Coordinates of C-alpha atoms in Angstrom, one line a residue:
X1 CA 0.0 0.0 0.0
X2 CA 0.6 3.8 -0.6
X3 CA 1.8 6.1 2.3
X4 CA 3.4 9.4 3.1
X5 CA 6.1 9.4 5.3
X6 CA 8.3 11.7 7.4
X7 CA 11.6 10.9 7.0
X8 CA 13.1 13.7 9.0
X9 CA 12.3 17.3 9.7
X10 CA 12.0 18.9 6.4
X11 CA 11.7 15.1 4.2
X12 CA 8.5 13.8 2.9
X13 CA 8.3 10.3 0.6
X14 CA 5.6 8.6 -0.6
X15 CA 6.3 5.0 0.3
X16 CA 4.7 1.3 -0.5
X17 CA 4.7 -1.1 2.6
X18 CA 3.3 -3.9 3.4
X19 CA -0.4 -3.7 4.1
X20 CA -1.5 -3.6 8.5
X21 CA -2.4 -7.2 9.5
X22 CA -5.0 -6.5 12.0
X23 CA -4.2 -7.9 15.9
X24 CA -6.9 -9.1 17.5
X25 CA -9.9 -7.2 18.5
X26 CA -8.3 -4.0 15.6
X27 CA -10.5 -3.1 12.6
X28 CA -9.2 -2.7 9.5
X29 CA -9.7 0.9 8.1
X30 CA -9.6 2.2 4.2
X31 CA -8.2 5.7 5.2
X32 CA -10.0 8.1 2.5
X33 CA -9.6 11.7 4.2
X34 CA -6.8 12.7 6.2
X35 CA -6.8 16.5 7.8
X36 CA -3.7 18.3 8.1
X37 CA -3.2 20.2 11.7
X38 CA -0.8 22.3 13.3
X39 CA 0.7 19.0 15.1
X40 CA 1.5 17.4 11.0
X41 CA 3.3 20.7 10.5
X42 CA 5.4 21.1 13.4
X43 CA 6.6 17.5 12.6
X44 CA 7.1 18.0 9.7
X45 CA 9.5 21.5 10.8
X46 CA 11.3 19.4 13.3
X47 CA 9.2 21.3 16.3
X48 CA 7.0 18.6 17.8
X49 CA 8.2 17.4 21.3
X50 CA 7.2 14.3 21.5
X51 CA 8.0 12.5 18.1
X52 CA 11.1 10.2 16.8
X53 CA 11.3 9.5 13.4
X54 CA 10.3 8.2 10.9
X55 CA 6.9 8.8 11.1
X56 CA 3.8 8.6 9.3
X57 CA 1.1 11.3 9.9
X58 CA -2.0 11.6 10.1
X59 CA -4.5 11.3 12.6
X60 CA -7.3 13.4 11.8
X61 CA -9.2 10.5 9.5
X62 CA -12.4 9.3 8.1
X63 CA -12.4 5.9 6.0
X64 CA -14.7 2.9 5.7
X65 CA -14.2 -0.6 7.1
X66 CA -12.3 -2.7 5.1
X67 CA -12.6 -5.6 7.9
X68 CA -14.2 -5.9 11.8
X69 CA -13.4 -8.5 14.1
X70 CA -16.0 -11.4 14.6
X71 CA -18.6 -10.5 16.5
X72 CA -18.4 -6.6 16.0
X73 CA -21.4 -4.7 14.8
X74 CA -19.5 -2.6 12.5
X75 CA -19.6 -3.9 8.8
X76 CA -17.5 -4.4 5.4
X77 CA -17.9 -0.4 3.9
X78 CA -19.6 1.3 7.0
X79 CA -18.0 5.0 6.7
X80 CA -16.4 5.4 10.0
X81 CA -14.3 8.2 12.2
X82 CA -10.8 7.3 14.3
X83 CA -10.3 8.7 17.5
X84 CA -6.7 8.5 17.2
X85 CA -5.8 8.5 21.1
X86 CA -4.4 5.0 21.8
X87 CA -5.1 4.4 26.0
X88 CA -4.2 1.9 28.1
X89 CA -7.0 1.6 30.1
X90 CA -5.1 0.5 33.4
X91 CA -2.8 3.6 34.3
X92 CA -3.9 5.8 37.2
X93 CA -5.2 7.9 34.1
X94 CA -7.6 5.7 32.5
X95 CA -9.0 4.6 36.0
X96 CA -10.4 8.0 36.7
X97 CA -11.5 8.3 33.1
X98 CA -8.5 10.5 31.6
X99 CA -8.4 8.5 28.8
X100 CA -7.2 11.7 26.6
X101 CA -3.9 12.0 29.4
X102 CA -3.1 8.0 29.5
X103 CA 0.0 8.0 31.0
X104 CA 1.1 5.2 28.0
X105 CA -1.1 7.4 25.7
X106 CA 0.2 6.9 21.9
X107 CA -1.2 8.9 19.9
X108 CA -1.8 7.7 15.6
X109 CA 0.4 9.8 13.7
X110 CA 2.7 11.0 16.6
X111 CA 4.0 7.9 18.9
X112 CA 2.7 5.2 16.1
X113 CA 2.4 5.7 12.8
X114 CA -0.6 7.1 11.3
X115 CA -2.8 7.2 8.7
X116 CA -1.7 8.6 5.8
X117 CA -1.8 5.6 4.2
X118 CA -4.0 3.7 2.4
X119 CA -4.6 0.9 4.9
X120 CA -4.7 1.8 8.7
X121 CA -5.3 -1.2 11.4
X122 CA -7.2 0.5 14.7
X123 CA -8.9 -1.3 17.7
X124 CA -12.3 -1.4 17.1
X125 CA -13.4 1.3 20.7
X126 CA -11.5 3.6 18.6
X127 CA -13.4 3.2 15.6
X128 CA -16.8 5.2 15.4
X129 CA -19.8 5.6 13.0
X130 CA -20.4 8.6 11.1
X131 CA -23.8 8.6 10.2
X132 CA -25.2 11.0 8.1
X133 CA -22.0 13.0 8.1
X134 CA -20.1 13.6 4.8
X135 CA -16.6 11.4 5.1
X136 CA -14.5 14.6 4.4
X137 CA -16.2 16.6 6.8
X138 CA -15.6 13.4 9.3
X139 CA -12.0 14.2 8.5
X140 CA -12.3 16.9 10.6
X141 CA -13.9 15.8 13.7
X142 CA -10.9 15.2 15.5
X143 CA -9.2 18.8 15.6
X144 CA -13.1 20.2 16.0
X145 CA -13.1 18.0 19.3
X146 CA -9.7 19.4 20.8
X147 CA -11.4 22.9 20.8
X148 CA -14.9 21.8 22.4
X149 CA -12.8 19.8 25.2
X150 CA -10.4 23.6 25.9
X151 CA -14.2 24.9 26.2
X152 CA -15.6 22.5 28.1
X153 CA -12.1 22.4 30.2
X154 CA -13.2 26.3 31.0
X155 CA -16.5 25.5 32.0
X156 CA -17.4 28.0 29.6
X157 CA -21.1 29.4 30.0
X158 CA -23.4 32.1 28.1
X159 CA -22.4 34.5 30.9
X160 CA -18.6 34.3 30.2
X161 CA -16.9 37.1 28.4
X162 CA -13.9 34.8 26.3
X163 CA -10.7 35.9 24.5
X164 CA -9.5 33.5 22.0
X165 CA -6.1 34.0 21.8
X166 CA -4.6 32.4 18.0
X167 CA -6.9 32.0 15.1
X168 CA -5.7 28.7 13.4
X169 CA -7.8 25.4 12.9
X170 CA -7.8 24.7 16.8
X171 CA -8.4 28.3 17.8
X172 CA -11.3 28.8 15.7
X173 CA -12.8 25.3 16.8
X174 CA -12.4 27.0 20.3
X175 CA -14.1 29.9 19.0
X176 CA -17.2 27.7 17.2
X177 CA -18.1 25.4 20.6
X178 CA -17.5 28.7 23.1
X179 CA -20.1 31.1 20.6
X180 CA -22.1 27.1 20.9
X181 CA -22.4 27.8 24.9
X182 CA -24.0 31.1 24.1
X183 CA -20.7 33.0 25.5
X184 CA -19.2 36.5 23.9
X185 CA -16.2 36.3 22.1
X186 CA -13.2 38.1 21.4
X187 CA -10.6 36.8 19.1
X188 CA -6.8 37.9 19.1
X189 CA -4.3 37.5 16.2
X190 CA -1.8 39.5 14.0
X191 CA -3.4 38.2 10.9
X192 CA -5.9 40.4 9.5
X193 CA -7.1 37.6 6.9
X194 CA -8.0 34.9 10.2
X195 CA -10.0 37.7 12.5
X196 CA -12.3 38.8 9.4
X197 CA -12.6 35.1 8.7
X198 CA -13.5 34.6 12.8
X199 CA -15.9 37.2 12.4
X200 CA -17.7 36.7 9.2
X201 CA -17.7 33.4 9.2
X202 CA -17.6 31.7 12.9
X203 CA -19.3 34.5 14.6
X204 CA -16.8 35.9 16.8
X205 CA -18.3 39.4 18.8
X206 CA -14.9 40.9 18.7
X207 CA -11.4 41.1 17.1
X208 CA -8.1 42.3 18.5
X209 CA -4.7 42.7 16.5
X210 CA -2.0 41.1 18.7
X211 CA 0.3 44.5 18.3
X212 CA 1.6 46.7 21.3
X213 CA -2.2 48.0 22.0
X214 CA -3.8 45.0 22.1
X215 CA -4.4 45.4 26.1
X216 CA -5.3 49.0 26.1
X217 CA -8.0 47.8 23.4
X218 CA -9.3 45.1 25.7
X219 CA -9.8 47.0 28.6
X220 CA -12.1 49.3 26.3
X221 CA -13.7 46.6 25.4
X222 CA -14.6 45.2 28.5
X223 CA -14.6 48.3 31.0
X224 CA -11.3 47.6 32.2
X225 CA -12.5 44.2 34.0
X226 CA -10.9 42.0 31.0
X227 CA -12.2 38.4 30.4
X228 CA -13.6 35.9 32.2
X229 CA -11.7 32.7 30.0
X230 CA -8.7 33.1 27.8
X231 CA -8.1 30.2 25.6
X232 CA -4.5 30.5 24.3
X233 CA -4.5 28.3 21.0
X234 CA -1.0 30.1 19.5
X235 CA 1.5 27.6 20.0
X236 CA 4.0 29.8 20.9
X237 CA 5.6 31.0 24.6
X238 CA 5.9 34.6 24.5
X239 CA 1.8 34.8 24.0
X240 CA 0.8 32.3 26.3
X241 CA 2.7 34.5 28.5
X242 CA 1.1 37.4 27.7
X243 CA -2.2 35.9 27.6
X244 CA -2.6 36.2 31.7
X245 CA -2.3 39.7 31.3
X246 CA -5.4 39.6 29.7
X247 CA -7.4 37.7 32.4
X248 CA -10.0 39.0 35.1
X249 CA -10.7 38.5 38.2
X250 CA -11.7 35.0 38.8
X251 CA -10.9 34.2 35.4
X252 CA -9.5 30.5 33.9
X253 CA -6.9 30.5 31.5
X254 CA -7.2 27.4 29.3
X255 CA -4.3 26.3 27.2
X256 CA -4.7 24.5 24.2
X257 CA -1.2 25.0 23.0
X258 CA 1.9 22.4 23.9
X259 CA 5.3 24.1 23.4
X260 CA 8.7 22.9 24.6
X261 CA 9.6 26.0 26.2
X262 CA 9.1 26.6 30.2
X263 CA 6.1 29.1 31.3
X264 CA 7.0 32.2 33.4
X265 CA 4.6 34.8 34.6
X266 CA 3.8 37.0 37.4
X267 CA 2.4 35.0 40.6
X268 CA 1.6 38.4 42.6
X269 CA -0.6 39.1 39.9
X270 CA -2.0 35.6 39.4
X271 CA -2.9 35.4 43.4
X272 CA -4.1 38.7 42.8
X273 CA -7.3 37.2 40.5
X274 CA -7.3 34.4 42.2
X275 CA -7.3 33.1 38.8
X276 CA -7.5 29.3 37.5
X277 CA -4.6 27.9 34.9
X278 CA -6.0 25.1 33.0
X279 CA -4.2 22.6 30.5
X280 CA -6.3 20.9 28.1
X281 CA -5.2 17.9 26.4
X282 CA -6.6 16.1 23.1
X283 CA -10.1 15.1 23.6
X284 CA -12.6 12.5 25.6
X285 CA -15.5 10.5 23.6
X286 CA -18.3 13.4 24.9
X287 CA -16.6 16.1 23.2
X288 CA -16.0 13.9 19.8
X289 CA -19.6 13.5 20.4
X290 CA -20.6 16.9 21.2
X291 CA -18.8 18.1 17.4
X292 CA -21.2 15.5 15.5
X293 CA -24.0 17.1 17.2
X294 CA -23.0 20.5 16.4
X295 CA -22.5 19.7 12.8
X296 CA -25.9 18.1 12.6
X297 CA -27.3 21.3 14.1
X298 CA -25.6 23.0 11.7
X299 CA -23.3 25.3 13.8
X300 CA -19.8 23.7 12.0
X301 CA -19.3 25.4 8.9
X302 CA -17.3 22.8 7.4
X303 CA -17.2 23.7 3.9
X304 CA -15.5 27.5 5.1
X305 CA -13.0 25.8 7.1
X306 CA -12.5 22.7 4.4
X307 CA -10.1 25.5 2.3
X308 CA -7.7 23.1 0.4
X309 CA -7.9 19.7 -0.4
X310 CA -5.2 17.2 -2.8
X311 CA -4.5 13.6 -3.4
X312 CA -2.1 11.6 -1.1
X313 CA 0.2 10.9 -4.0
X314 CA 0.8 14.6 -4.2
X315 CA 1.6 14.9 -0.5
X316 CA 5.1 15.7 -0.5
X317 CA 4.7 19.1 -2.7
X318 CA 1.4 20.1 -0.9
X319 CA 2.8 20.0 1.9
X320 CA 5.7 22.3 1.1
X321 CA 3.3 24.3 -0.7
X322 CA 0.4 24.1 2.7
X323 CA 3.1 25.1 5.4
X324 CA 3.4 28.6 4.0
X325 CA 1.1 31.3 5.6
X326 CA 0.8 32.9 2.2
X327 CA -1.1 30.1 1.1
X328 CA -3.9 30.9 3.3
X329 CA -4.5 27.3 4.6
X330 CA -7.4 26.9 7.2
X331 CA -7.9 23.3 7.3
X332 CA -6.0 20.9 4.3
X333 CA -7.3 17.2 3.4
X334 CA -5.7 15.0 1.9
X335 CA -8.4 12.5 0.1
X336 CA -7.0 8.5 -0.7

């Protein structure tokens, strides 16, 4: 079978290897939509933490069985979803249902290979019907999900005033569940392009430009009392750092982002708001749940965020071509 594979930071090949022989209790999955996320680029750059290579990607997919174990109610072409978080079920973790933070956690695409590729072999809890969704916009599920676990990690509510903080794929799936909740939202970025598209097209209340009056602007905006949530979804230190600045008075700061670098900021000023500091990591079966629902009502506009799409076989030159912000890349699929 076909796959694309990261050789090393910077080197993409598409690759034949030997089709997945399926252990027991795994289904065998014909991959036909892979997204491409934030994580797919940083490995690709050399900038994820927690990746050796080589690696394949992929872990944003939609396919249809190809095979089920005995026994299992799924069938020979059902269209399906992966949940690509691989848990142990037995660490302290699981036990208390942390599934998403398995202390063995292994993670399709990241720890184990993934599935760009044609062929993918996935036990079967991890395996989920679509339904009436559209496979490519099943594709998508995955990255939707990490933003509506950040909001449901904030305990985010109509009453809340919220500052997204980064307007890529995640941040703007933090901005669609948190607008979802009823909740007023202000979105911060330096990219003119992203806050008109977070405005016109997700809803958002409220832009900021992430330049040296970005503060001064939000306490105008919000009577000098600031925001009741901050999601940070940059991926970058210096403005999760700056993102407490931003908070209120019994605020939570949720972050989305994972970066190698150590977090500093003021504890006088944190005790001050008594404020909450929140890590939110990958997603639980609720909140994979809670996007299908959302696109059924709806409130997901998948086609807007859907912005390029190419074949597998093209991968390596998409993906240089994808990884530039000229290109104007929300969300990229690769279809099999």
């Amino acid at each position: 079978m076909r796959a694309l594979i990261c050789n090393e930071p910077g080197s993409l090949a598409v690759i034949d290897r030997p089709e997945p022989v399926p252990a027991p209790g795994e289904v065998l999955v014909r991959i036909r939509h892979v997204g491409i996320c934030g994580t797919d680029f940083h490995i690709f750059g050399g900038k994820h933490p927690f990746l050796e290579y080589p690696r394949v990607m992929g872990h944003e997919l939609s396919g249809t069985v190809e095979s089920a174990p005995q026994g299992s109610a799924l069938r020979k072409g059902d269209p399906v979803y992966i949940v690509p978080y691989l848990s142990c079920g037995q660490c302290q973790a699981c036990r208390i249902g942390l599934t998403n933070a398995c202390c063995n956690i292994k993670v399709l695409g990241v720890h184990a290979d993934g599935g760009m590729a044609e062929l993918l072999a996935v036990p079967e809890q991890n395996v989920i019907p679509t339904g009436d969704i559209p496979l490519r916009d099943a594709a998508m599920i995955e990255f939707l999900a990490i933003g509506a676990h950040g909001v449901k990690r904030g305990a985010i509510t109509a009453r809340d005033r919220v500052l997204v903080t980064g307007s890529g794929p995640i941040g703007m799936s933090a901005i669609i569940f948190a607008k979802a909740r009823g909740a007023h939202v202000t979105v911060m970025d330096n990219r003119a392009d992203r806050l008109q598209f977070a405005r016109d097209r997700l809803g958002a209340d409220a832009v900021l430009v992430a330049d040296d009056s970005a503060e001064a602007e939000a306490a105008r905006l919000t009577g000098g009392e600031f925001f009741d949530v901050v999601i940070d979804a940059t991926g970058a230190a210096a403005p999760i750092e700056r993102g407490f600045g931003f908070l209120a008075h019994g605020a939570r700061y949720v972050l989305l982002s994972v970066v190698r670098q150590d977090i500093r900021f003021s504890d006088p000023e944190f005790h001050k708001r008594e404020a909450t500091l929140i890590a939110s990591r990958n997603a639980q079966p609720d909140d994979f749940a809670e996007v299908v629902a959302q696109m059924r009502a709806g409130k997901v506009p998948t086609q807007a965020l859907n912005t390029h799409r190419g074949a597998l076989a093209d991968g390596v030159h998409l993906f240089q071509d994808w990884s530039r912000p000229e290109a104007g890349v929300i969300k990229a699929i690769l279809d099999l």
